[in-house]
XYZ file of N, CA and C in Angstrom:
783
model
N -8.405 -17.949 9.934
C -8.217 -17.893 11.264
C -6.880 -16.989 11.624
N -7.263 -16.078 12.660
C -5.970 -15.348 12.910
C -4.520 -16.140 13.312
N -3.362 -15.701 12.815
C -2.033 -16.553 12.952
C -1.091 -15.465 13.956
N -0.805 -16.042 15.089
C -0.341 -15.455 16.319
C 1.385 -15.139 15.486
N 1.939 -14.218 15.968
C 3.321 -13.875 15.620
C 3.980 -14.718 16.362
N 5.259 -15.173 15.591
C 5.784 -14.913 14.208
C 5.154 -15.320 12.971
N 4.762 -14.214 11.878
C 3.982 -14.836 10.917
C 5.019 -14.775 9.718
N 5.130 -16.035 9.171
C 6.188 -16.455 8.462
C 6.380 -15.519 7.222
N 5.108 -15.134 6.690
C 4.840 -14.547 5.450
C 5.757 -13.134 5.368
N 5.959 -12.363 6.897
C 6.493 -11.233 6.613
C 8.195 -11.346 6.989
N 8.713 -11.108 5.766
C 10.178 -11.220 5.473
C 10.448 -10.640 4.250
N 11.653 -9.817 4.072
C 11.959 -9.085 2.660
C 11.973 -9.969 1.697
N 12.119 -11.356 1.612
C 12.443 -12.275 0.560
C 10.902 -12.310 -0.260
N 9.796 -11.987 0.636
C 8.594 -12.057 0.212
C 7.994 -10.830 -0.020
N 8.729 -9.652 -0.073
C 7.906 -8.298 -0.235
C 8.022 -8.043 -1.812
N 6.842 -7.824 -2.255
C 6.695 -7.458 -3.587
C 6.318 -5.977 -4.030
N 5.766 -5.163 -3.203
C 5.606 -3.987 -3.353
C 5.250 -3.087 -2.092
N 4.802 -1.787 -2.361
C 4.318 -1.031 -1.515
C 3.208 -0.291 -1.766
N 2.471 0.638 -0.925
C 1.414 1.617 -1.455
C 1.672 3.047 -0.640
N 1.438 3.862 -1.146
C 1.784 5.319 -0.471
C 1.024 6.291 -1.077
N 0.820 7.412 0.234
C 0.186 8.410 -0.218
C 0.835 9.427 -0.917
N 0.216 10.208 -1.712
C 0.885 11.298 -2.672
C 0.185 12.284 -2.540
N 0.793 13.439 -2.224
C 0.095 14.908 -2.038
C 0.207 15.413 -3.460
N -0.722 15.986 -4.125
C -0.758 16.504 -5.412
C -1.468 17.878 -5.235
N -0.609 18.923 -5.325
C -1.037 20.416 -5.417
C -2.471 20.625 -6.173
N -3.233 21.500 -5.680
C -4.521 21.823 -6.419
C -4.275 21.791 -8.103
N -3.388 22.626 -8.310
C -3.125 23.010 -9.893
C -2.333 22.121 -10.657
N -1.698 20.926 -9.924
C -1.071 19.923 -10.436
C 0.350 20.156 -10.516
N 0.825 21.198 -10.215
C 2.090 21.685 -10.381
C 3.067 21.047 -9.659
N 2.684 20.396 -8.965
C 3.877 19.408 -8.020
C 3.199 18.332 -7.107
N 3.956 17.296 -6.882
C 3.309 16.040 -6.219
C 4.649 15.838 -5.407
N 4.202 15.244 -3.996
C 5.079 14.710 -2.979
C 4.785 13.458 -2.340
N 5.626 12.976 -1.713
C 5.252 11.719 -0.726
C 5.577 12.405 0.596
N 4.140 12.512 1.316
C 4.345 13.009 2.886
C 5.238 12.501 3.634
N 5.897 13.062 4.544
C 6.713 12.266 5.143
C 6.127 11.632 6.460
N 5.053 12.149 6.768
C 3.879 11.842 8.141
C 3.262 10.761 7.510
N 3.591 9.595 6.934
C 3.170 8.539 6.884
C 3.760 7.024 6.933
N 3.238 5.994 7.258
C 3.843 4.709 7.209
C 3.368 3.708 6.193
N 4.055 3.848 4.932
C 3.045 3.051 3.605
C 3.280 1.735 4.335
N 2.100 1.030 3.672
C 2.064 -0.344 3.883
C 2.684 -1.240 2.745
N 3.306 -2.393 3.060
C 4.010 -3.346 2.272
C 3.336 -4.714 2.110
N 3.326 -5.216 0.984
C 2.534 -6.381 0.435
C 3.537 -7.634 0.407
N 3.060 -8.896 0.596
C 4.198 -10.084 0.673
C 3.454 -10.923 0.361
N 4.004 -11.987 -0.540
C 3.621 -13.255 -1.141
C 4.694 -14.415 -1.133
N 4.417 -15.568 -0.799
C 5.597 -16.464 -0.535
C 5.346 -17.470 -1.676
N 6.328 -18.551 -1.989
C 6.375 -19.232 -3.200
C 4.953 -20.237 -3.171
N 4.052 -20.371 -1.965
C 2.849 -21.117 -2.429
C 1.598 -20.109 -2.708
N 2.045 -18.719 -2.679
C 0.987 -17.862 -3.366
C 0.289 -17.163 -2.149
N 0.656 -17.396 -0.823
C -0.194 -16.870 0.235
C 0.122 -15.524 0.208
N -0.701 -14.678 0.760
C -0.851 -13.039 0.615
C -0.700 -12.562 2.074
N -0.122 -11.238 1.997
C -0.425 -10.522 3.428
C -0.197 -8.899 2.949
N -1.067 -8.228 3.656
C -0.581 -6.933 3.380
C -0.604 -6.513 4.947
N 0.337 -5.670 5.283
C 1.066 -5.187 6.505
C 0.971 -3.700 6.330
N -0.299 -3.216 7.234
C -0.632 -1.937 7.236
C -0.322 -1.298 8.473
N 0.774 -0.664 8.487
C 1.330 0.207 9.858
C 0.369 1.354 10.552
N -0.202 1.980 9.761
C -0.960 3.244 10.040
C -1.932 3.458 9.338
N -2.984 3.697 10.207
C -4.323 3.919 9.325
C -5.331 4.169 10.343
N -6.426 4.965 9.698
C -7.345 5.605 10.722
C -8.091 4.252 11.751
N -8.039 2.991 10.973
C -8.867 2.067 11.668
C -7.842 1.253 12.897
N -6.478 1.680 12.661
C -5.125 0.694 13.122
C -4.354 0.172 12.477
N -3.122 -0.510 13.198
C -2.439 -1.129 12.470
C -3.022 -2.746 12.368
N -2.551 -3.292 11.274
C -3.203 -4.514 10.902
C -2.175 -5.323 9.905
N -2.327 -6.795 9.995
C -1.459 -7.442 9.172
C -2.886 -8.471 8.809
N -3.240 -8.400 7.420
C -4.169 -9.081 6.733
C -3.782 -10.023 5.850
N -3.927 -11.332 6.576
C -3.104 -12.728 5.769
C -4.227 -13.537 4.861
N -4.227 -13.916 3.805
C -4.953 -14.603 2.792
C -4.309 -15.750 2.443
N -4.692 -16.817 2.190
C -4.283 -17.962 1.480
C -4.028 -17.732 -0.027
N -4.918 -17.194 -0.535
C -4.715 -16.471 -2.002
C -5.212 -15.243 -2.181
N -4.721 -14.823 -3.520
C -5.293 -13.439 -3.626
C -4.883 -12.956 -5.044
N -5.784 -12.040 -5.757
C -5.406 -11.601 -7.108
C -5.344 -10.104 -6.832
N -4.370 -9.620 -7.612
C -3.731 -8.304 -7.332
C -4.067 -7.416 -8.550
N -4.305 -5.984 -8.510
C -4.206 -5.423 -9.523
C -3.952 -3.717 -9.468
N -3.843 -2.925 -10.211
C -3.661 -1.673 -10.018
C -4.887 -1.185 -10.784
N -5.502 0.070 -10.581
C -6.505 0.812 -11.100
C -6.457 2.508 -11.072
N -7.153 3.319 -12.180
C -7.434 4.584 -11.742
C -9.186 4.638 -12.316
N -9.775 5.367 -11.553
C -11.200 5.421 -12.044
C -11.867 5.291 -10.718
N -13.567 5.253 -11.465
C -14.280 5.169 -10.407
C -14.639 3.406 -10.282
N -14.032 3.014 -8.908
C -14.042 1.571 -8.579
C -15.638 1.366 -7.868
N -16.315 0.634 -8.505
C -17.466 0.241 -7.821
C -17.274 -0.894 -6.501
N -17.425 -0.551 -5.435
C -17.135 -1.305 -4.216
C -18.185 -2.451 -3.974
N -19.376 -2.160 -4.842
C -20.044 -3.152 -4.723
C -20.162 -4.360 -5.989
N -19.412 -4.153 -6.617
C -19.086 -5.058 -7.936
C -17.867 -5.635 -7.739
N -17.707 -6.977 -8.370
C -16.574 -7.474 -8.141
C -15.383 -7.124 -8.805
N -14.228 -7.708 -8.348
C -12.952 -7.205 -9.194
C -12.950 -7.360 -10.758
N -13.589 -8.558 -11.302
C -13.710 -8.926 -12.387
C -14.581 -7.936 -13.273
N -15.864 -7.469 -12.614
C -16.990 -6.531 -13.462
C -16.064 -5.246 -13.425
N -15.114 -4.818 -12.512
C -14.535 -3.398 -12.277
C -13.592 -3.409 -13.332
N -12.722 -4.522 -13.415
C -11.649 -4.733 -14.350
C -12.053 -4.323 -15.916
N -13.469 -4.463 -15.838
C -13.882 -4.555 -17.722
C -14.517 -3.451 -17.649
N -14.683 -2.303 -16.968
C -15.495 -1.372 -16.420
C -15.170 -0.246 -17.459
N -15.693 0.612 -18.419
C -15.249 1.758 -19.014
C -15.051 2.952 -17.995
N -15.412 2.828 -16.920
C -15.210 3.801 -15.637
C -13.794 3.795 -14.953
N -12.827 2.775 -15.482
C -11.812 2.239 -15.078
C -10.773 1.868 -15.730
N -9.519 2.737 -15.858
C -8.422 1.929 -16.331
C -7.346 1.078 -15.405
N -7.468 -0.059 -15.966
C -7.047 -1.356 -14.920
C -5.775 -1.971 -15.680
N -5.116 -2.618 -14.816
C -4.094 -3.452 -15.085
C -4.030 -4.687 -13.976
N -4.320 -5.832 -14.511
C -4.009 -6.854 -13.454
C -2.642 -7.462 -13.358
N -2.249 -7.648 -12.069
C -0.849 -8.097 -11.662
C -0.585 -9.560 -11.714
N -1.855 -10.406 -11.349
C -1.813 -11.530 -11.014
C -2.133 -12.249 -9.574
N -1.965 -13.316 -9.682
C -2.138 -14.068 -8.609
C -1.194 -14.969 -7.982
N -0.321 -14.871 -8.288
C 0.992 -15.465 -7.941
C 2.327 -14.705 -7.634
N 3.332 -14.798 -6.950
C 4.273 -14.001 -6.782
C 5.026 -13.960 -7.994
N 5.240 -15.044 -8.632
C 5.931 -14.814 -9.960
C 5.307 -13.736 -11.138
N 3.843 -14.121 -11.219
C 3.364 -13.166 -12.020
C 3.301 -11.978 -11.689
N 3.384 -11.495 -10.208
C 2.939 -10.207 -9.918
C 4.483 -9.549 -9.983
N 5.588 -10.412 -9.965
C 6.702 -9.659 -10.092
C 7.183 -9.464 -11.548
N 6.550 -10.344 -12.509
C 6.772 -10.148 -13.884
C 6.015 -9.056 -14.051
N 4.753 -8.907 -13.872
C 4.025 -7.691 -14.309
C 4.401 -6.501 -13.911
N 4.970 -6.470 -12.682
C 5.425 -5.189 -12.170
C 6.962 -4.690 -13.488
N 7.452 -5.464 -13.434
C 8.746 -5.654 -14.211
C 8.460 -5.015 -15.638
N 7.288 -5.581 -16.293
C 6.809 -5.113 -17.391
C 6.400 -3.639 -17.782
N 5.886 -3.351 -16.612
C 5.364 -2.069 -16.631
C 6.396 -0.934 -16.093
N 7.150 -1.385 -15.394
C 8.544 -0.425 -15.233
C 9.273 -0.200 -16.627
N 9.211 -1.522 -17.288
C 10.165 -1.416 -18.658
C 9.246 -0.841 -19.708
N 8.073 -0.617 -19.380
C 7.076 -0.062 -20.655
C 7.230 1.429 -20.889
N 6.179 2.048 -20.955
C 6.019 3.375 -21.467
C 6.407 4.294 -20.121
N 7.340 5.178 -19.886
C 7.972 6.042 -18.878
C 7.469 7.367 -19.402
N 7.496 8.033 -18.320
C 7.534 9.800 -18.194
C 8.255 10.066 -16.881
N 9.070 11.106 -17.024
C 9.815 11.927 -15.870
C 8.502 12.808 -15.008
N 8.772 12.951 -13.783
C 7.878 13.752 -13.125
C 7.764 15.011 -13.912
N 8.630 15.837 -14.362
C 8.251 16.937 -15.191
C 7.743 16.791 -16.197
N 7.602 15.749 -17.034
C 6.744 15.515 -18.311
C 5.224 15.308 -17.682
N 5.001 14.654 -16.649
C 4.003 14.364 -15.787
C 3.169 15.554 -15.514
N 3.918 16.449 -14.917
C 3.321 17.648 -14.418
C 2.900 18.633 -15.872
N 3.858 18.456 -16.728
C 3.751 19.161 -18.168
C 2.156 18.888 -18.668
N 2.265 17.410 -18.522
C 0.628 16.848 -19.195
C -0.194 17.238 -18.359
N -0.401 17.558 -17.084
C -1.116 17.557 -16.277
C -1.763 19.094 -15.995
N -0.555 20.026 -16.410
C -0.993 21.457 -16.510
C -1.235 21.911 -17.528
N -1.094 21.541 -18.687
C -1.275 22.042 -19.910
C -2.573 22.150 -20.538
N -3.012 23.019 -20.738
C -4.593 23.537 -21.128
C -4.796 24.441 -22.477
N -5.467 23.459 -23.351
C -6.068 22.322 -23.157
C -5.095 21.224 -23.048
N -5.597 20.020 -22.480
C -4.699 18.730 -22.173
C -4.187 18.312 -23.705
N -3.166 17.653 -23.503
C -3.015 16.818 -24.669
C -3.574 15.388 -24.565
N -3.915 14.908 -25.774
C -4.663 13.465 -25.763
C -3.451 12.693 -25.003
N -3.999 11.860 -24.281
C -3.193 10.696 -23.419
C -3.312 9.629 -24.562
N -2.148 9.197 -24.909
C -2.255 7.824 -26.101
C -1.939 6.705 -25.460
N -0.682 6.808 -24.467
C -0.368 5.404 -23.573
C -1.204 5.786 -22.388
N -1.829 4.591 -22.031
C -2.990 4.863 -20.794
C -2.073 4.676 -19.579
N -1.151 3.749 -19.500
C -0.438 3.521 -18.199
C 1.197 3.982 -18.322
N 1.937 4.783 -17.548
C 3.042 4.828 -17.458
C 3.659 4.931 -16.275
N 5.130 4.440 -16.328
C 6.010 4.473 -15.102
C 6.897 5.375 -14.863
N 6.638 6.217 -13.773
C 7.691 7.721 -13.607
C 8.856 6.851 -13.174
N 9.740 7.370 -14.125
C 11.025 7.034 -14.355
C 12.257 7.804 -13.774
N 11.784 9.046 -13.409
C 12.586 10.018 -12.454
C 12.003 11.219 -11.742
N 12.460 11.986 -10.912
C 11.993 12.936 -10.073
C 11.158 12.408 -8.911
N 10.437 13.284 -8.375
C 9.699 13.169 -7.327
C 8.892 11.882 -7.359
N 8.339 11.476 -8.273
C 7.330 10.416 -8.302
C 7.944 9.276 -8.779
N 9.052 8.960 -8.922
C 9.989 7.945 -9.610
C 9.513 6.578 -8.494
N 9.020 5.751 -9.340
C 8.765 4.559 -8.410
C 7.329 4.305 -8.456
N 6.217 4.930 -9.137
C 4.813 4.982 -9.215
C 4.474 4.798 -10.397
N 3.447 4.493 -10.717
C 2.557 4.169 -11.876
C 1.248 5.092 -12.162
N 1.480 5.694 -13.286
C 0.067 6.498 -13.508
C -0.743 6.227 -14.538
N -1.964 6.559 -14.412
C -2.935 6.094 -15.463
C -3.765 7.162 -16.203
N -4.214 7.072 -17.409
C -4.968 8.331 -17.872
C -5.432 7.988 -19.361
N -6.625 8.626 -19.654
C -7.114 8.727 -21.044
C -8.099 9.518 -21.153
N -8.917 9.807 -21.980
C -9.880 10.865 -22.233
C -11.126 10.743 -21.586
N -11.636 9.552 -21.402
C -12.955 9.075 -20.928
C -12.647 9.085 -19.257
N -11.805 8.253 -18.869
C -11.765 8.309 -17.305
C -11.064 9.453 -16.589
N -10.121 9.887 -16.985
C -9.306 11.374 -16.327
C -9.051 12.636 -17.317
N -9.942 12.796 -18.327
C -10.097 13.864 -18.720
C -8.550 13.994 -19.149
N -7.949 13.513 -19.804
C -6.384 13.588 -20.313
C -5.375 14.224 -19.271
N -5.800 13.896 -17.853
C -4.647 13.780 -16.728
C -4.520 12.901 -16.298
N -3.115 12.532 -15.971
C -2.578 11.171 -15.400
C -2.923 11.491 -13.868
N -3.254 10.146 -13.418
C -3.591 10.074 -11.895
C -2.796 8.769 -11.519
N -2.421 8.896 -10.220
C -1.683 7.884 -9.838
C -2.414 6.406 -9.662
N -1.851 5.385 -10.098
C -2.687 4.008 -10.092
C -2.859 3.507 -8.690
N -3.708 2.946 -8.308
C -3.874 2.634 -6.938
C -3.883 0.827 -6.892
N -3.603 0.304 -5.877
C -3.741 -1.084 -5.636
C -5.073 -1.474 -5.150
N -5.442 -2.738 -5.962
C -7.065 -3.308 -5.636
C -6.377 -4.903 -5.428
N -7.319 -5.332 -4.663
C -6.846 -6.896 -4.246
C -7.899 -7.909 -4.093
N -8.265 -8.843 -4.078
C -9.563 -9.591 -3.957
C -9.001 -10.998 -3.560
N -9.954 -11.737 -3.026
C -9.618 -13.246 -2.919
C -9.867 -13.780 -4.276
N -10.770 -13.792 -4.838
C -10.909 -14.201 -6.430
C -11.355 -12.994 -7.351
N -11.408 -13.391 -8.672
C -11.667 -12.337 -9.456
C -13.393 -12.150 -9.577
N -13.952 -12.949 -8.574
C -15.388 -13.131 -8.765
C -16.065 -12.317 -7.137
N -14.791 -12.125 -6.614
C -15.431 -11.269 -5.273
C -15.240 -9.779 -5.387
N -15.750 -8.975 -4.120
C -15.595 -7.854 -4.022
C -14.170 -7.781 -3.450
N -13.352 -6.155 -3.781
C -12.294 -6.261 -3.741
C -12.102 -5.163 -2.615
N -10.491 -5.284 -1.994
C -10.295 -4.001 -1.236
C -9.547 -3.219 -2.118
N -9.558 -1.688 -2.031
C -8.935 -0.945 -2.705
C -7.694 0.021 -1.895
N -6.831 0.058 -2.111
C -5.829 0.936 -1.350
C -4.991 2.067 -1.880
N -4.094 2.662 -1.447
C -3.357 3.735 -1.510
C -2.518 3.689 -3.045
N -1.980 4.588 -3.321
C -1.080 4.649 -4.591
C 0.120 3.307 -4.705
N 0.169 2.778 -5.599
C 1.157 1.772 -5.769
C 2.646 2.339 -5.960
N 3.296 1.568 -5.132
C 4.928 1.998 -4.800
C 5.870 0.919 -5.351
N 6.771 0.684 -6.143
C 7.565 -0.264 -6.086
C 8.131 -0.440 -5.036
N 8.920 -1.852 -4.847
C 9.499 -2.108 -3.965
C 10.755 -1.298 -3.390
N 11.325 -0.868 -4.503
C 12.561 0.132 -4.101
C 12.294 1.214 -3.528
N 11.077 1.929 -3.998
C 10.734 3.303 -3.639
C 10.386 3.235 -2.189
N 9.338 2.072 -1.800
C 8.938 2.046 -0.303
C 10.064 1.847 0.367
N 11.159 1.068 -0.035
C 12.163 0.740 0.924
C 13.107 2.047 1.193
N 13.177 2.799 0.104
C 14.039 4.260 0.152
C 13.120 5.015 1.184
N 11.578 5.146 0.928
C 10.965 6.020 1.849
C 11.544 6.013 3.363
N 11.510 4.550 3.697
C 11.533 4.248 4.899
C 13.245 4.443 5.368
N 13.891 4.273 4.377
C 15.481 4.246 4.851
C 15.513 6.071 4.934
N 14.956 6.921 4.506
C 14.897 8.324 4.300
C 14.426 9.014 5.651
N 13.322 8.439 5.769
C 12.286 9.148 6.908
C 12.098 8.316 8.414
N 12.395 7.179 8.413
C 12.426 6.299 9.464
C 13.551 5.116 9.338
N 14.552 5.549 9.559
C 15.514 4.438 9.264
C 15.605 3.413 10.194
N 15.214 2.048 9.727
C 15.341 0.909 10.614
C 14.068 0.597 11.007
N 13.197 1.554 10.681
C 11.627 1.032 11.333
C 11.227 -0.337 10.455
N 11.528 -0.367 9.191
C 11.133 -1.415 8.260
C 11.355 -2.856 8.684
N 12.745 -2.352 9.088
C 13.477 -4.055 9.814
C 12.659 -4.103 10.919
N 12.479 -3.446 11.765
C 11.653 -3.544 13.058
C 10.751 -4.202 12.935
N 9.716 -3.924 11.799
C 8.600 -4.531 11.391
C 8.723 -6.016 11.034
N 9.848 -6.210 10.314
C 9.942 -7.577 9.961
C 10.199 -8.342 11.309
N 10.397 -8.099 12.222
C 10.367 -8.988 13.435
C 8.997 -9.596 13.665
N 8.002 -9.053 13.222
C 6.745 -9.695 13.369
C 6.525 -11.015 12.454
N 7.564 -11.327 11.738
C 8.073 -12.508 10.791
C 8.777 -13.495 11.567
N 9.780 -13.030 12.359
C 10.528 -14.134 13.146
C 10.587 -14.240 14.623
N 9.873 -13.345 15.415
C 9.659 -13.546 16.857
C 8.351 -13.079 17.150
N 7.651 -13.398 18.172
C 6.402 -13.595 18.760
C 6.290 -11.860 19.643
N 5.326 -11.318 19.080
C 5.078 -9.971 19.823
C 4.060 -9.950 20.542
N 3.947 -9.199 21.547
C 2.897 -9.184 22.640
C 2.479 -7.585 22.999
N 1.243 -7.532 23.371
C 1.123 -6.337 24.010
C 0.849 -6.587 25.491
N 1.227 -5.886 26.437
C 0.998 -5.653 27.790
C 0.053 -4.826 28.234
N -1.062 -5.215 28.795
C -2.335 -4.387 29.137
C -2.341 -4.553 30.517
N -2.784 -3.442 31.258
C -3.181 -3.557 32.466
C -4.553 -3.185 32.626
N -5.325 -4.351 33.289
C -6.688 -4.387 33.382
C -7.143 -3.988 34.621
N -8.198 -2.888 35.052
C -9.051 -2.768 36.260
C -8.111 -1.804 37.209
N -8.757 -1.449 38.200
C -8.305 0.033 38.939
C -6.842 -0.876 39.569
N -6.269 -2.240 40.004
C -5.493 -2.553 40.423
C -4.234 -2.792 39.473
N -4.622 -2.429 38.081
C -3.485 -2.570 37.103
C -3.408 -4.148 36.836
N -4.183 -4.975 36.716
C -3.815 -6.387 36.671
C -3.189 -6.777 35.092
N -1.844 -7.152 35.110
C -1.369 -7.056 33.998
C -1.762 -8.523 33.130
N -1.756 -8.150 31.990
C -2.212 -9.392 30.970
C -1.359 -8.978 29.691
N -0.901 -10.047 29.138
C -0.335 -10.139 27.775
C -1.074 -10.512 26.782
N -1.365 -9.960 25.733
C -1.929 -10.205 24.553
C -1.172 -10.425 23.546
N -1.325 -11.641 22.970
C -0.180 -11.976 21.451
C -0.636 -11.066 20.203
N -0.053 -10.432 19.717
C -0.282 -9.958 18.705
C -0.478 -11.013 17.187
N -1.685 -10.687 16.682
C -2.089 -11.611 15.739
C -2.402 -10.906 14.362
N -2.594 -11.671 13.193
C -3.037 -11.236 12.225
C -4.648 -11.139 12.215
N -4.973 -10.236 11.121
C -6.648 -9.964 11.008
C -7.347 -9.457 12.037
N -6.450 -8.557 12.816
C -6.926 -7.728 13.904
C -6.448 -6.367 13.661
N -7.025 -5.459 14.063
C -6.615 -4.008 13.881
C -6.456 -3.446 15.436
N -4.977 -2.616 15.663
C -4.696 -2.359 16.587
C -4.670 -0.624 16.911
N -4.538 0.019 17.675
C -4.532 1.282 18.008
C -4.990 1.994 16.954
N -6.276 2.480 17.086
C -7.072 3.212 15.862
C -6.921 4.624 16.208
N -6.994 5.472 15.168
C -6.797 6.992 15.382
C -7.589 7.538 16.622
N -8.797 6.964 16.881
C -9.683 7.391 17.779
C -9.264 7.414 19.249
N -8.115 6.281 19.236
C -7.571 6.028 20.755
C -6.460 7.245 20.880
N -6.212 7.992 19.886
C -5.422 9.097 20.108
C -5.878 10.538 19.904
N -7.341 10.503 20.133
C -8.225 11.604 19.983
C -8.233 12.285 18.591
N -8.216 11.195 17.768
C -8.257 11.348 16.691
C -7.095 12.256 15.868
N -6.132 12.421 16.523
C -4.791 12.864 16.095
C -3.854 12.127 15.300
N -3.670 12.311 14.042
C -2.900 11.485 13.339
C -1.386 11.604 13.900
N -0.718 12.601 14.181
C 0.414 12.894 14.373
C 0.918 11.788 15.853
N -0.014 12.108 16.508
C 0.307 11.440 18.006
C 0.089 9.721 17.559
N -0.864 9.488 16.743
C -0.885 7.796 16.535
C 0.406 7.718 15.509
N 0.874 8.275 14.582
C 2.162 7.860 14.174
C 3.379 8.043 14.877
N 3.589 8.899 16.119
C 4.641 8.684 16.865
C 4.376 7.596 17.943
N 3.194 7.001 18.037
C 3.050 5.988 19.264
C 3.287 4.864 17.919
N 3.003 4.708 16.815
C 3.348 3.572 16.189
C 4.714 3.245 15.944
N 5.608 4.424 15.756
C 6.999 4.292 15.641
C 7.565 3.894 16.740
N 7.121 4.015 18.083
C 7.826 3.761 19.523
C 7.330 1.978 19.727
N 6.102 1.867 19.159
C 5.294 0.439 19.173
C 6.309 -0.576 18.269
N 6.547 -0.090 17.177
C 7.207 -1.011 16.008
C 8.712 -1.301 16.684
N 9.122 -0.070 17.145
C 10.673 -0.043 17.726
C 11.059 -0.856 19.217
N 10.300 -1.127 19.618
C 9.978 -2.049 20.950
C 9.987 -3.558 20.462
N 9.603 -3.731 19.326
C 10.054 -5.303 18.803
C 10.979 -5.678 19.095
N 11.171 -7.112 19.553
C 12.236 -7.923 20.195
C 12.531 -9.075 19.156
């Protein structure tokens, strides 16, 4: 059932990680995070309730809340008709399970960050060398350069020995079909992104967690005012409302979040 704001899950204390769009040049010679995006952020409390805060999307802004959730990372051909568990064992996927509790997810991320690493320069060298060198370590954390804060995976069978960014995948249980998202970003990366390109905006979004937010709508020829509370598990302001113009949608969403009290 949808929850009206304030949604207690939405607070910096509960923020685990984010997801972000990565632009990769056709020849793999460069990678970047485009400024014209608002990365999603993911939250879990001590009771392991889960929420994905999606500020900008073709289908609109949304907060998706679930009482439980299992979360992982993947590269490859994820079958949307198969379960989380089935995909995790597929030879067509490189997969790492993060867990279903806040503690397990934080620990899994820490272990990946502390594991095998590459710099962005080394990543580009691997992806541009022809013939490609064999990838021995399938999953690496990018520790330096433009892609610092992301995790990439690769092997001969799934990615032809080229590293690809690992994306977020989450499901209610391992036996359910999953939601697949954008490239994983560590919490520091997503916070630094907002601080660089949209100072203060992430803090404004956190107002969804501690004060009621609403939409003022004028209905009919006489402009009858109606106030609609903002809730979880709904989508607001799809790109179609902006003539399918992503830039206009982005600018509007920045004003919308900036209006929160």
